[in-house]
Amino acid sequence: MRFHGSRVAGFLIVAAGLLLLGSVQSVQTGQAGARVEIDGDDIGGVVTGPDGPEAGVWVVAETTDLPTKFSRSVVTDDQGRYVIPDLPDANYQVWVRGYGLVDSPRQAATPGQSLDLGAVPAPSEAAAAEYYPAAYWLALMDKPIAGCGLACHQIGNKATREIPVSIREKTATSLEAWDMRVAAGPEGASMAAAWRGLGDDREAFAEWTDRVAAGELPPDKPERPVGVERNLVVTVYDWGTKFDGRTDAVAADLRDGTVNPHGPVYMVSRSNDILTMLDPVENSSRNLIVPSESPVTRDNTPWSPYWGDEPVWKRQSEPRSLAMDSGGRAWLSAIVREAPRQNPEFCTSPENKYAEHFPLTSRSRRALPRQASLYEPETGEFTSIGDVCTSLDHNQFGPDDYMYFGSRDVVFWIDTPTFLETRNTEESVGWCPAVVDTNGDGEITQGWTEPDEPIDPTRDHRVDLGCYQIAVDLNDPDGVAWCGDADGSWTLQTTRGRLTRLVKGPDPPSTCRAEVFTPPEGLDISGGPHAAVDSEGVVWMNWRGSQHFTSFDYRKCEVTPGPAAATGELCKDAWTVYRKGGPNHIGTNVEADNTYLPQVDLHNVLGLGADTPLYGTTNYDALQVLLPETGQFIQLRVPYPMGFFSRSANGRVDDATTGWKGRSLWSSFSTYTPWHVEGEYSDGGDTGNGSKAVRFQMRPHPLAH
């Protein structure tokens, strides 16, 4: 086991390597100062402040002239120079944003124009802190308890560190105000349930907002972008609607980034039943309703300080996750059948081999279970896939063209070639429970002990499986899926998480088998892990309790059947542990970022190397990218609008012959509350949709165009 810690700012060696791959640098420097060369579709110049050139600040260009609202941001180099490349023909507003500054006045510009800009130093520490990521404000709280149970949105942004006046007027104390605010709005019921579970710890939130209202400021300050972070180009498109929530996005087949070049980028929004398509060539988007026969839900939601009694999340299909196949078809999980809680008969029929092995009965649960849906762009038609046997969550294609789903108790799959040929769900689906060969006879035998029973060394043993984000090994023909979960529960801070490996084998379900692994003790790694797998089979995990990032290399394992394969005590040397470092909740070593869902840049679209791992952060306005060889973290920050966090990141290669311009990492604003995004309702405006697509591109140097 190895441990790496802290974010290091020395990325110049990596930057030099990228420069060798790029075009000739188009910058000249004269005695009178820096002169920046641009093309006819660029805007470029120099940013200076009272003390000279401003390095590592953002320059943002935004327009509403295109079919969808569009902004592109870049970072200045060490001489304050910038180039915003390849802008669509439109009129733009351009300004400077940076840590230690306040936004400069917006200036009108068009592509092909040279534009020097003046940076405006913040007149006070308080003014500067208005631009800090939410994590810096949340770090003022001395208890790391603000997890996604409070509705999967940022905590620490302006909308949450301040109490809305409409709630203040109705309550006598800050704690009463918090009791009211978490019960408000479309997700009020689920938030309130998580909130009540905090007990007396609720007071920490009230004390936090009181201290902020009294003028207390974050003790730490964010660093400006350095090294290769200055090479980043971030493009943000409005799409969807102002009510979108908990979105996922996909641009290509995860297995092959060249699928769907220049094609639509898809997004699903759980909150309002839509599949959105962005055309990044025409800079336009359109929305489709995901059809469903299920009952209408959320048609009587609690009062909201922003929407009153309007049922803004009235919905049926609740599309949740999204994957693209090799033909550019979009597969999603959604509630589509008329009786969502009633499983088809074959799910328990002894005539079905999977049901005979492990029957799946209809379960009583608060949320309606999800099934699946298919969108085929060639016809523009949806096909509902309702006859599934468990509630489906995140999905990923494997090397066998099966689409695997995370779920409770089982890994579930759809044989998509068979389904596309027959449109018969029963013939196309299968599942495996997580049963470990604890008796060591080399096979899984029915009559196993259950998760709530002691392990019997003479019998096999089934373990709990709470597979939220499934991770499929794309190079293992046996069908290997990895799942991270918190020992069968969803708690974060106090639960020791684990990693479960489930092998489908050549003849499921008889060849299905599972193994369980836990990280080394003594490092306080805990809570709610999620997994992603690189092309070498290494599993990358974020831990939402302790905020660690880990890798697990199964190639280092010598797993032997027996009870230890079910308890997680094997393969401790296969783990490597990383931490980004800060900002931490005061008095703790727990970061306030709130890590969320890892991904892997399988196709090197960022130019940092194939298999580069990354993860989203709820509270940091950024994707965190790890360079495993050095243990350094690079931040892909979205400076404008503030409020970005990601549930998905998908690489696409539009044209490999054009270098960085033909490669992009696509993501989306995944917040449950798009009205909390900068410039939206909670910020005193209505300038567009809080739902946004994000395109990350990494240039060889900050002035490449």
XYZ file of C-alpha atoms in Angstrom:
705
model
C 0.000 0.000 0.000
C 1.276 3.458 -0.914
C 0.143 6.911 0.222
C 0.410 10.204 -1.638
C -0.801 13.552 -0.382
C -1.282 17.201 -1.290
C -1.663 19.162 -4.458
C 1.706 20.220 -5.931
C 2.034 23.235 -8.202
C 5.017 22.047 -10.231
C 3.530 20.950 -13.522
C 6.113 22.556 -15.809
C 7.666 19.271 -16.900
C 4.258 18.028 -18.028
C 3.594 21.344 -19.761
C 6.877 21.126 -21.638
C 5.980 17.638 -22.828
C 2.635 18.873 -24.103
C 4.324 21.757 -25.915
C 6.326 19.340 -28.013
C 3.066 17.844 -29.249
C 1.457 21.166 -30.147
C 1.753 23.757 -32.866
C 4.423 26.447 -33.012
C 3.813 29.063 -30.330
C 2.284 32.125 -31.918
C 3.430 34.761 -29.426
C 6.025 37.469 -29.907
C 7.348 39.860 -27.288
C 8.514 43.358 -28.127
C 10.332 45.952 -26.059
C 7.116 47.838 -25.535
C 5.457 44.778 -23.987
C 3.756 41.546 -24.925
C 2.084 41.265 -28.321
C -0.330 38.411 -28.876
C -1.011 36.954 -32.317
C -4.569 35.831 -33.026
C -6.594 34.406 -35.888
C -9.819 35.773 -37.278
C -11.907 33.678 -34.907
C -9.949 34.504 -31.734
C -9.953 37.287 -29.174
C -6.624 37.947 -27.470
C -4.605 40.477 -25.565
C -2.916 41.191 -22.255
C -4.401 41.504 -18.774
C -2.698 43.950 -16.432
C -3.376 45.119 -12.915
C -1.946 47.962 -10.818
C 1.267 45.976 -10.321
C 1.686 44.786 -13.896
C 0.667 41.661 -15.838
C -1.836 39.389 -14.110
C -0.851 35.718 -14.407
C -3.247 32.840 -13.810
C -6.504 34.762 -14.082
C -9.429 33.891 -16.289
C -10.707 35.789 -19.289
C -14.314 34.987 -20.124
C -16.147 35.692 -23.381
C -19.931 35.266 -23.365
C -22.644 35.709 -25.978
C -26.392 35.312 -26.248
C -26.375 35.761 -30.043
C -26.204 32.012 -30.744
C -29.127 29.586 -30.512
C -27.900 28.662 -27.032
C -26.152 30.900 -24.547
C -22.404 30.324 -24.903
C -19.292 31.227 -22.920
C -15.624 30.325 -23.284
C -12.939 30.958 -20.690
C -9.150 30.714 -20.761
C -6.297 31.457 -18.338
C -3.562 34.060 -18.749
C 0.080 32.991 -18.976
C 2.920 34.225 -16.780
C 3.006 37.514 -18.740
C -0.721 38.134 -18.483
C -1.323 37.179 -22.113
C -4.424 35.324 -23.264
C -6.050 33.937 -26.409
C -9.692 32.810 -26.487
C -9.613 30.520 -29.527
C -12.064 29.427 -32.214
C -15.068 31.509 -31.240
C -18.300 31.241 -33.228
C -19.208 34.416 -35.102
C -21.109 36.557 -32.585
C -20.892 39.631 -30.393
C -19.238 38.928 -27.049
C -18.935 40.468 -23.627
C -15.417 39.906 -22.286
C -14.123 40.336 -18.747
C -11.471 39.248 -16.258
C -12.116 37.059 -13.231
C -9.542 35.758 -10.771
C -8.781 35.015 -7.173
C -7.832 38.222 -5.394
C -9.881 40.226 -7.902
C -13.438 41.256 -8.548
C -14.859 40.997 -12.032
C -13.615 43.692 -14.387
C -16.145 45.748 -16.355
C -17.476 43.802 -19.320
C -16.244 44.995 -22.702
C -17.784 44.350 -26.095
C -15.667 42.430 -28.609
C -15.910 40.301 -31.738
C -13.691 37.484 -33.036
C -10.516 38.727 -34.673
C -10.178 41.597 -32.209
C -7.207 42.350 -29.975
C -8.416 43.424 -26.566
C -6.237 44.371 -23.614
C -8.023 44.229 -20.281
C -7.530 45.717 -16.847
C -7.812 43.519 -13.766
C -9.618 44.978 -10.760
C -8.140 44.083 -7.352
C -10.709 43.166 -4.737
C -11.262 46.153 -2.423
C -11.508 43.840 0.592
C -10.995 40.250 1.668
C -14.764 39.876 1.805
C -15.148 41.000 -1.810
C -12.430 38.582 -2.925
C -14.067 35.692 -1.064
C -17.286 36.087 -3.069
C -15.478 34.298 -5.915
C -14.116 31.407 -3.833
C -15.452 27.912 -4.493
C -18.152 26.790 -2.085
C -15.741 24.400 -0.332
C -13.760 27.302 1.136
C -16.871 28.677 2.795
C -18.098 25.269 3.913
C -14.709 24.622 5.524
C -15.714 27.128 8.211
C -17.999 24.399 9.550
C -16.176 22.209 12.071
C -18.178 19.059 11.310
C -17.877 17.298 7.923
C -21.544 16.341 7.737
C -22.790 18.242 4.663
C -23.033 15.292 2.294
C -25.261 14.544 -0.676
C -28.077 13.440 1.601
C -28.995 17.133 1.600
C -30.065 16.884 -2.042
C -26.853 16.749 -4.066
C -26.151 20.423 -4.548
C -23.360 22.703 -3.463
C -23.220 23.705 0.171
C -21.137 26.785 0.816
C -22.192 28.737 -2.255
C -24.002 32.032 -1.853
C -27.430 30.387 -2.027
C -26.689 28.099 0.937
C -24.334 30.097 3.162
C -27.014 32.780 3.368
C -30.608 32.267 4.519
C -33.222 33.533 2.027
C -35.144 36.524 3.333
C -38.451 34.733 2.710
C -37.377 32.055 5.206
C -35.795 34.454 7.697
C -39.089 36.318 7.916
C -40.943 33.150 8.869
C -38.571 31.840 11.555
C -37.229 33.023 14.901
C -33.820 31.312 14.983
C -31.231 30.130 12.517
C -31.910 26.513 13.425
C -35.601 27.001 12.722
C -34.637 28.607 9.417
C -32.560 25.554 8.491
C -35.358 23.203 9.556
C -37.632 25.072 7.172
C -35.235 25.464 4.242
C -34.288 21.787 3.991
C -37.974 20.817 3.916
C -38.695 23.278 1.096
C -38.799 22.751 -2.610
C -38.960 19.765 -4.946
C -36.675 17.499 -2.882
C -37.930 18.700 0.488
C -39.133 15.299 1.707
C -35.864 13.464 1.111
C -33.744 16.354 2.358
C -35.788 16.657 5.530
C -35.390 12.939 6.225
C -31.600 13.183 5.913
C -31.644 16.368 7.968
C -33.560 14.806 10.847
C -31.017 12.016 10.906
C -28.340 14.522 11.905
C -29.993 15.104 15.267
C -28.209 17.709 17.364
C -25.558 18.124 14.669
C -28.107 20.270 12.824
C -26.963 23.097 15.062
C -23.613 23.138 13.224
C -25.335 24.499 10.122
C -27.121 27.206 12.069
C -23.891 28.266 13.766
C -22.106 28.271 10.406
C -24.561 30.606 8.679
C -24.618 32.850 11.755
C -20.838 33.199 11.605
C -20.948 33.939 7.881
C -23.668 36.542 8.429
C -21.476 38.134 11.120
C -18.680 38.582 8.590
C -16.421 35.589 9.222
C -14.401 34.702 6.111
C -12.759 31.489 4.912
C -9.356 30.970 6.561
C -7.849 29.530 3.360
C -7.584 31.135 -0.065
C -7.673 29.251 -3.363
C -4.595 29.277 -5.559
C -4.699 30.621 -9.077
C -4.216 28.113 -11.902
C -0.602 27.102 -12.485
C 1.332 25.004 -15.008
C -0.862 22.988 -17.351
C -3.964 24.330 -15.608
C -3.311 27.503 -17.588
C -3.657 25.576 -20.843
C -7.303 24.776 -20.193
C -10.124 26.030 -22.419
C -13.590 25.708 -20.863
C -16.721 26.146 -22.965
C -20.153 26.312 -21.322
C -23.443 25.939 -23.205
C -26.942 26.458 -21.875
C -29.167 23.458 -22.524
C -32.165 21.768 -21.017
C -34.352 23.881 -18.759
C -34.040 25.953 -15.606
C -35.621 23.079 -13.656
C -33.147 20.322 -14.585
C -31.583 18.339 -11.776
C -29.212 15.443 -11.148
C -28.151 15.291 -14.750
C -25.831 12.877 -16.565
C -24.186 13.556 -19.920
C -22.577 11.426 -22.630
C -20.814 12.390 -25.869
C -19.343 9.100 -27.116
C -19.070 5.392 -26.417
C -16.944 5.098 -23.275
C -15.070 2.224 -24.930
C -14.317 4.117 -28.144
C -13.991 7.883 -28.059
C -14.221 8.151 -31.850
C -17.895 7.136 -31.860
C -20.311 9.990 -32.670
C -17.710 12.546 -33.897
C -19.112 16.105 -34.020
C -22.467 14.564 -33.106
C -24.973 15.472 -30.435
C -24.041 15.449 -26.768
C -26.839 13.941 -24.691
C -28.040 14.799 -21.209
C -30.777 13.305 -19.047
C -32.453 15.210 -16.244
C -34.079 13.204 -13.507
C -36.103 16.168 -12.320
C -38.269 16.798 -15.358
C -38.247 13.756 -17.682
C -36.090 15.178 -20.471
C -33.390 13.955 -22.788
C -31.519 16.991 -24.103
C -29.338 17.030 -27.209
C -26.665 19.659 -27.744
C -25.329 20.271 -31.257
C -21.849 21.712 -30.594
C -21.376 22.547 -34.285
C -24.517 24.672 -34.597
C -24.446 25.711 -30.910
C -28.062 24.711 -30.476
C -29.973 22.320 -28.264
C -33.373 20.685 -28.079
C -35.312 18.745 -25.474
C -37.270 15.503 -25.782
C -39.618 14.065 -23.176
C -38.672 10.512 -22.187
C -41.985 8.645 -22.523
C -43.397 6.691 -19.599
C -46.552 4.900 -18.535
C -45.703 5.236 -14.843
C -47.713 7.285 -12.358
C -47.053 11.014 -12.073
C -44.977 11.929 -9.033
C -43.895 15.152 -7.302
C -47.099 16.896 -8.323
C -47.643 18.211 -4.811
C -44.269 19.489 -3.652
C -43.564 21.614 -0.554
C -43.379 25.387 -0.721
C -40.140 26.780 -2.154
C -38.574 30.199 -1.511
C -37.929 30.424 -5.262
C -40.965 28.716 -6.837
C -43.676 29.013 -4.204
C -46.132 26.129 -4.545
C -45.450 25.513 -8.237
C -44.759 21.772 -8.827
C -41.637 22.420 -10.891
C -40.508 18.790 -10.676
C -43.755 17.077 -11.555
C -42.544 14.044 -13.481
C -42.967 10.436 -14.593
C -39.880 8.863 -16.182
C -37.113 10.353 -14.005
C -34.237 9.427 -16.380
C -31.197 8.891 -14.205
C -28.100 7.686 -16.071
C -26.890 7.517 -19.633
C -24.563 5.482 -21.868
C -23.852 5.407 -25.599
C -23.249 2.271 -27.652
C -21.012 1.815 -30.698
C -23.858 2.840 -32.995
C -24.448 6.181 -31.257
C -27.658 5.019 -29.565
C -28.405 6.390 -26.101
C -29.384 3.929 -23.352
C -30.751 5.303 -20.106
C -32.320 4.190 -16.867
C -35.828 5.547 -16.365
C -39.190 4.725 -14.810
C -41.260 3.578 -17.790
C -43.715 0.836 -16.847
C -47.254 1.352 -15.649
C -46.723 -0.504 -12.373
C -43.092 0.307 -11.503
C -43.076 -1.741 -8.283
C -44.435 -4.917 -9.899
C -41.768 -7.137 -11.435
C -42.463 -9.386 -14.425
C -43.289 -13.002 -13.599
C -40.051 -14.355 -15.063
C -38.060 -12.579 -12.345
C -39.130 -15.288 -9.880
C -39.958 -18.143 -12.246
C -37.918 -21.345 -11.791
C -38.040 -21.700 -15.569
C -35.731 -18.690 -15.870
C -32.173 -19.745 -14.998
C -31.349 -16.444 -13.337
C -34.514 -16.461 -11.250
C -33.933 -20.090 -10.297
C -30.442 -19.116 -9.091
C -31.524 -15.919 -7.290
C -35.168 -14.804 -7.650
C -35.800 -11.074 -7.647
C -39.054 -10.184 -5.952
C -40.725 -6.812 -6.028
C -39.351 -4.741 -3.178
C -41.070 -2.146 -1.064
C -39.090 1.080 -1.266
C -39.851 4.760 -0.945
C -38.604 5.697 -4.409
C -40.134 4.139 -7.493
C -37.773 1.609 -9.106
C -36.235 2.489 -12.460
C -36.255 0.431 -15.621
C -34.564 1.361 -18.921
C -35.182 3.210 -22.170
C -33.455 3.377 -25.535
C -33.236 6.410 -27.828
C -32.282 5.753 -31.472
C -31.192 8.958 -33.232
C -31.683 7.514 -36.717
C -35.435 7.229 -36.145
C -35.875 9.718 -33.321
C -37.837 7.064 -31.433
C -37.736 5.854 -27.836
C -38.184 2.215 -26.869
C -39.217 1.526 -23.290
C -37.556 -1.469 -21.638
C -39.891 -2.061 -18.750
C -39.554 -5.791 -18.083
C -36.569 -5.678 -15.774
C -36.332 -7.234 -12.338
C -34.640 -4.654 -10.136
C -34.253 -0.895 -9.890
C -31.497 0.183 -12.285
C -28.926 2.841 -11.527
C -25.733 3.949 -13.307
C -24.986 2.000 -16.459
C -21.865 1.122 -18.456
C -21.160 -0.971 -21.531
C -18.749 -3.879 -21.291
C -16.487 -5.429 -23.936
C -19.248 -7.951 -24.739
C -21.747 -5.206 -25.721
C -23.741 -5.975 -22.598
C -24.943 -2.938 -20.735
C -24.355 -3.412 -17.017
C -26.313 -1.605 -14.321
C -25.600 -0.912 -10.697
C -28.375 -2.016 -8.374
C -29.149 -3.459 -4.956
C -28.213 -7.101 -4.273
C -27.255 -7.875 -7.887
C -25.380 -6.719 -10.932
C -27.954 -6.594 -13.726
C -27.342 -6.493 -17.471
C -29.020 -6.204 -20.850
C -27.551 -8.128 -23.780
C -28.021 -5.217 -26.182
C -27.330 -7.079 -29.485
C -29.992 -9.617 -28.548
C -32.426 -6.893 -27.504
C -31.879 -4.886 -30.694
C -32.548 -8.020 -32.744
C -35.520 -9.437 -30.836
C -36.914 -6.547 -28.752
C -37.575 -9.261 -26.180
C -36.481 -8.187 -22.711
C -36.689 -11.595 -21.001
C -34.365 -13.115 -23.591
C -31.920 -10.219 -23.184
C -31.486 -9.711 -19.449
C -29.607 -11.476 -16.693
C -28.241 -10.897 -13.219
C -25.859 -12.201 -10.601
C -25.886 -11.838 -6.827
C -22.592 -11.270 -5.027
C -21.809 -14.746 -3.680
C -18.307 -15.574 -2.452
C -16.695 -19.009 -2.643
C -16.178 -19.161 1.107
C -16.133 -22.976 1.273
C -13.228 -23.061 -1.174
C -14.531 -25.745 -3.518
C -13.951 -23.619 -6.650
C -17.620 -23.048 -7.509
C -20.694 -21.269 -6.227
C -23.277 -23.621 -4.759
C -26.824 -22.737 -3.800
C -27.670 -22.988 -0.149
C -25.267 -20.187 0.687
C -25.468 -18.200 3.886
C -27.124 -14.808 3.661
C -25.569 -11.405 4.490
C -27.187 -11.286 7.947
C -25.882 -14.754 8.829
C -22.411 -15.715 10.058
C -20.000 -17.055 7.481
C -20.031 -20.863 7.468
C -16.737 -22.255 6.075
C -18.633 -25.272 4.727
C -20.976 -23.139 2.608
C -20.662 -20.177 0.264
C -21.720 -16.737 1.478
C -23.703 -13.941 -0.152
C -22.681 -10.369 0.669
C -24.761 -7.211 0.544
C -24.305 -5.227 -2.641
C -25.231 -1.567 -2.911
C -23.910 -0.807 -6.378
C -24.601 2.855 -7.143
C -21.982 3.449 -9.865
C -20.956 0.271 -11.611
C -17.461 0.023 -13.079
C -16.897 -2.516 -15.851
C -13.466 -3.817 -16.839
C -13.380 -3.097 -20.566
C -10.687 -5.665 -21.320
C -11.743 -8.687 -19.291
C -13.775 -11.148 -21.397
C -15.210 -12.815 -18.274
C -17.427 -9.802 -17.637
C -15.933 -8.225 -14.536
C -17.855 -5.517 -12.703
C -16.647 -3.576 -9.683
C -18.870 -1.883 -7.119
C -17.989 0.383 -4.233
C -20.422 0.638 -1.355
C -20.531 1.411 2.335
C -20.929 -2.060 3.836
C -24.525 -2.321 2.686
C -25.570 1.122 3.930
C -25.409 4.648 2.594
C -23.852 6.402 5.580
C -20.695 8.385 4.950
C -18.553 9.412 7.878
C -18.762 6.426 10.200
C -18.999 3.486 7.824
C -16.024 1.617 6.510
C -16.519 1.181 2.788
C -15.513 -1.709 0.598
C -14.942 -2.787 -2.988
C -16.706 -5.817 -4.465
C -15.498 -7.632 -7.571
C -18.170 -9.625 -9.374
C -17.272 -11.936 -12.265
C -20.032 -13.004 -14.648
C -17.999 -15.804 -16.220
C -18.723 -17.721 -19.441
C -21.974 -19.372 -18.324
C -23.864 -17.187 -15.877
C -25.353 -17.489 -13.361
C -23.522 -20.727 -12.494
C -20.144 -19.086 -13.166
C -20.866 -15.891 -11.242
C -18.632 -15.298 -8.240
C -17.673 -12.391 -6.015
C -14.753 -11.182 -3.904
C -14.637 -8.370 -1.354
C -11.774 -5.997 -0.564
C -11.345 -3.244 2.003
C -8.615 -0.605 2.240
C -5.907 -0.845 4.907
C -6.911 0.146 8.406
C -5.325 3.042 10.201
C -5.875 5.627 7.447
C -9.445 6.586 8.420
C -10.768 5.831 4.936
C -14.541 5.775 5.133
C -17.910 6.127 3.584
C -19.786 5.988 0.306
C -17.112 4.964 -2.238
C -17.667 4.922 -5.988
C -15.545 3.167 -8.613
C -14.191 3.504 -12.164
C -11.802 1.182 -14.020
C -8.939 2.063 -16.359
C -7.776 0.049 -19.379
C -5.283 -1.889 -17.229
C -7.997 -3.060 -14.860
C -6.961 -0.701 -12.053
C -9.946 0.467 -10.014
C -10.098 4.121 -8.959
C -12.345 5.124 -6.072
C -13.434 8.335 -4.399
C -14.478 8.086 -0.744
C -17.192 10.564 0.106
C -16.779 10.245 3.839
C -13.062 10.785 4.365
C -12.478 12.417 0.922
C -9.629 10.052 -0.007
C -8.932 8.946 -3.576
C -7.593 5.413 -3.983
C -6.492 2.917 -6.583
C -6.764 -0.854 -6.354
C -4.623 -3.005 -8.657
C -6.067 -6.513 -8.777
C -2.967 -7.744 -10.601
C -1.165 -7.583 -7.259
C -3.646 -9.948 -5.626
C -3.343 -13.602 -4.813
C -6.938 -14.317 -3.919
C -7.645 -17.718 -2.431
C -11.172 -19.006 -1.885
C -12.332 -19.083 1.687
C -13.882 -16.827 4.345
C -11.228 -14.102 3.903
C -12.510 -13.493 0.363
C -15.791 -12.278 1.887
C -14.424 -10.152 4.709
C -12.084 -7.904 2.706
C -8.899 -8.963 4.452
C -6.981 -9.927 1.317
C -4.804 -7.866 -1.047
C -3.917 -4.953 1.217
C -0.815 -4.263 -0.883
C -2.984 -3.626 -3.943
C -4.171 -0.282 -2.565
C -2.596 3.130 -3.148
C -4.019 6.104 -1.278
C -4.078 9.763 -2.396
C -5.352 13.000 -0.913
C -5.629 16.332 -2.680
C -5.368 18.380 0.482
C -7.522 21.308 1.641
C -9.556 23.233 2.220
C -10.380 21.152 5.296
C -13.236 21.590 7.716
C -11.701 23.555 10.567
C -10.230 21.326 13.241
C -10.354 18.212 11.017
C -8.378 16.550 8.251
C -11.480 16.099 6.083
C -11.685 18.141 2.896
C -14.836 20.189 2.286
C -14.874 19.380 -1.451
C -17.359 16.470 -1.157
C -15.910 14.148 -3.805
C -18.396 12.679 -6.238
C -18.090 9.911 -8.852
C -14.700 9.034 -10.395
C -14.033 8.777 -14.124
C -11.020 7.802 -16.250
C -9.713 9.599 -19.342
C -9.349 6.366 -21.288
C -8.609 8.051 -24.619
C -6.190 10.779 -23.490
C -8.463 13.595 -24.596
C -6.823 15.879 -22.027
C -3.316 15.121 -23.266
C -2.180 14.150 -19.773
C -1.865 10.462 -20.612
C -4.252 7.614 -21.308
C -5.972 6.232 -18.194
C -5.625 9.481 -16.261
C -8.126 9.262 -13.361
C -10.320 12.140 -12.218
C -13.308 12.792 -10.029
C -15.996 15.398 -9.528
C -16.356 17.574 -6.466
C -19.702 18.941 -5.363
C -18.282 22.061 -3.754
C -15.227 23.034 -5.799
C -16.422 24.156 -9.265
C -13.900 21.726 -10.736
C -12.924 18.255 -11.826
C -9.911 16.978 -9.897
C -7.387 15.170 -12.118
C -4.685 12.949 -10.618
C -1.260 12.331 -12.152
C -0.605 8.916 -10.569
C 3.128 8.839 -11.230
C 3.720 11.948 -9.116
C 0.642 12.001 -6.900
C -0.102 15.551 -8.057
C -3.605 16.889 -8.601
C -4.612 19.205 -11.431
C -7.840 21.168 -11.188
C -10.071 21.633 -14.221
C -11.950 24.653 -12.901
C -15.095 26.173 -14.347
C -14.694 29.839 -13.381
C -18.001 31.009 -14.777
C -20.717 30.559 -13.868
C -19.963 29.443 -10.322
C -21.892 26.351 -9.297
C -20.385 23.539 -11.379
C -20.186 19.988 -10.157
C -20.151 16.827 -12.199
C -21.745 13.381 -12.055
C -20.220 12.278 -15.359
C -17.285 13.067 -17.628
C -16.983 11.519 -21.071
C -14.112 11.893 -23.547
C -14.672 12.232 -27.291
C -12.295 12.411 -30.235
C -13.949 14.374 -33.037
C -10.835 14.466 -35.228
C -7.556 12.932 -34.084
C -5.620 14.739 -36.832
C -6.266 18.207 -35.369
C -4.551 17.675 -32.024
C -6.131 19.295 -28.979
C -8.872 20.933 -31.031
C -10.317 17.554 -31.980
C -10.427 16.181 -28.427
C -12.777 17.130 -25.600
C -13.918 15.979 -22.204
C -17.648 16.605 -21.823
C -19.563 17.037 -18.594
C -22.578 18.897 -17.218
C -23.788 20.949 -14.271
C -25.330 18.121 -12.236
C -26.775 20.072 -9.332
C -30.248 19.349 -8.058
C -30.782 23.114 -7.792
C -29.853 24.871 -11.043
C -31.408 28.050 -9.656
C -28.459 28.184 -7.213
C -26.025 28.644 -10.109
C -24.452 32.096 -10.475
C -26.716 34.455 -12.395
C -29.891 32.449 -11.784
C -32.868 33.058 -9.492
C -31.114 32.685 -6.142
C -28.467 35.157 -7.353
C -31.008 37.819 -8.243
C -31.145 37.153 -11.960
C -32.694 35.099 -14.723
C -30.068 35.145 -17.453
C -30.518 31.667 -18.827
C -30.759 28.057 -17.694
C -28.859 26.845 -14.670
C -28.504 23.557 -16.552
C -25.336 23.625 -18.631
C -23.053 21.444 -20.737
C -19.322 21.835 -20.185
C -16.523 21.115 -22.649
C -12.934 20.867 -21.399
C -10.018 21.115 -23.852
C -6.328 21.153 -22.935
C -4.046 23.193 -25.191
C -0.290 22.598 -25.484
C 0.277 26.117 -24.078
C -1.907 29.043 -22.936
C -1.735 30.898 -26.265
C -2.374 28.023 -28.683
C -5.046 28.761 -31.250
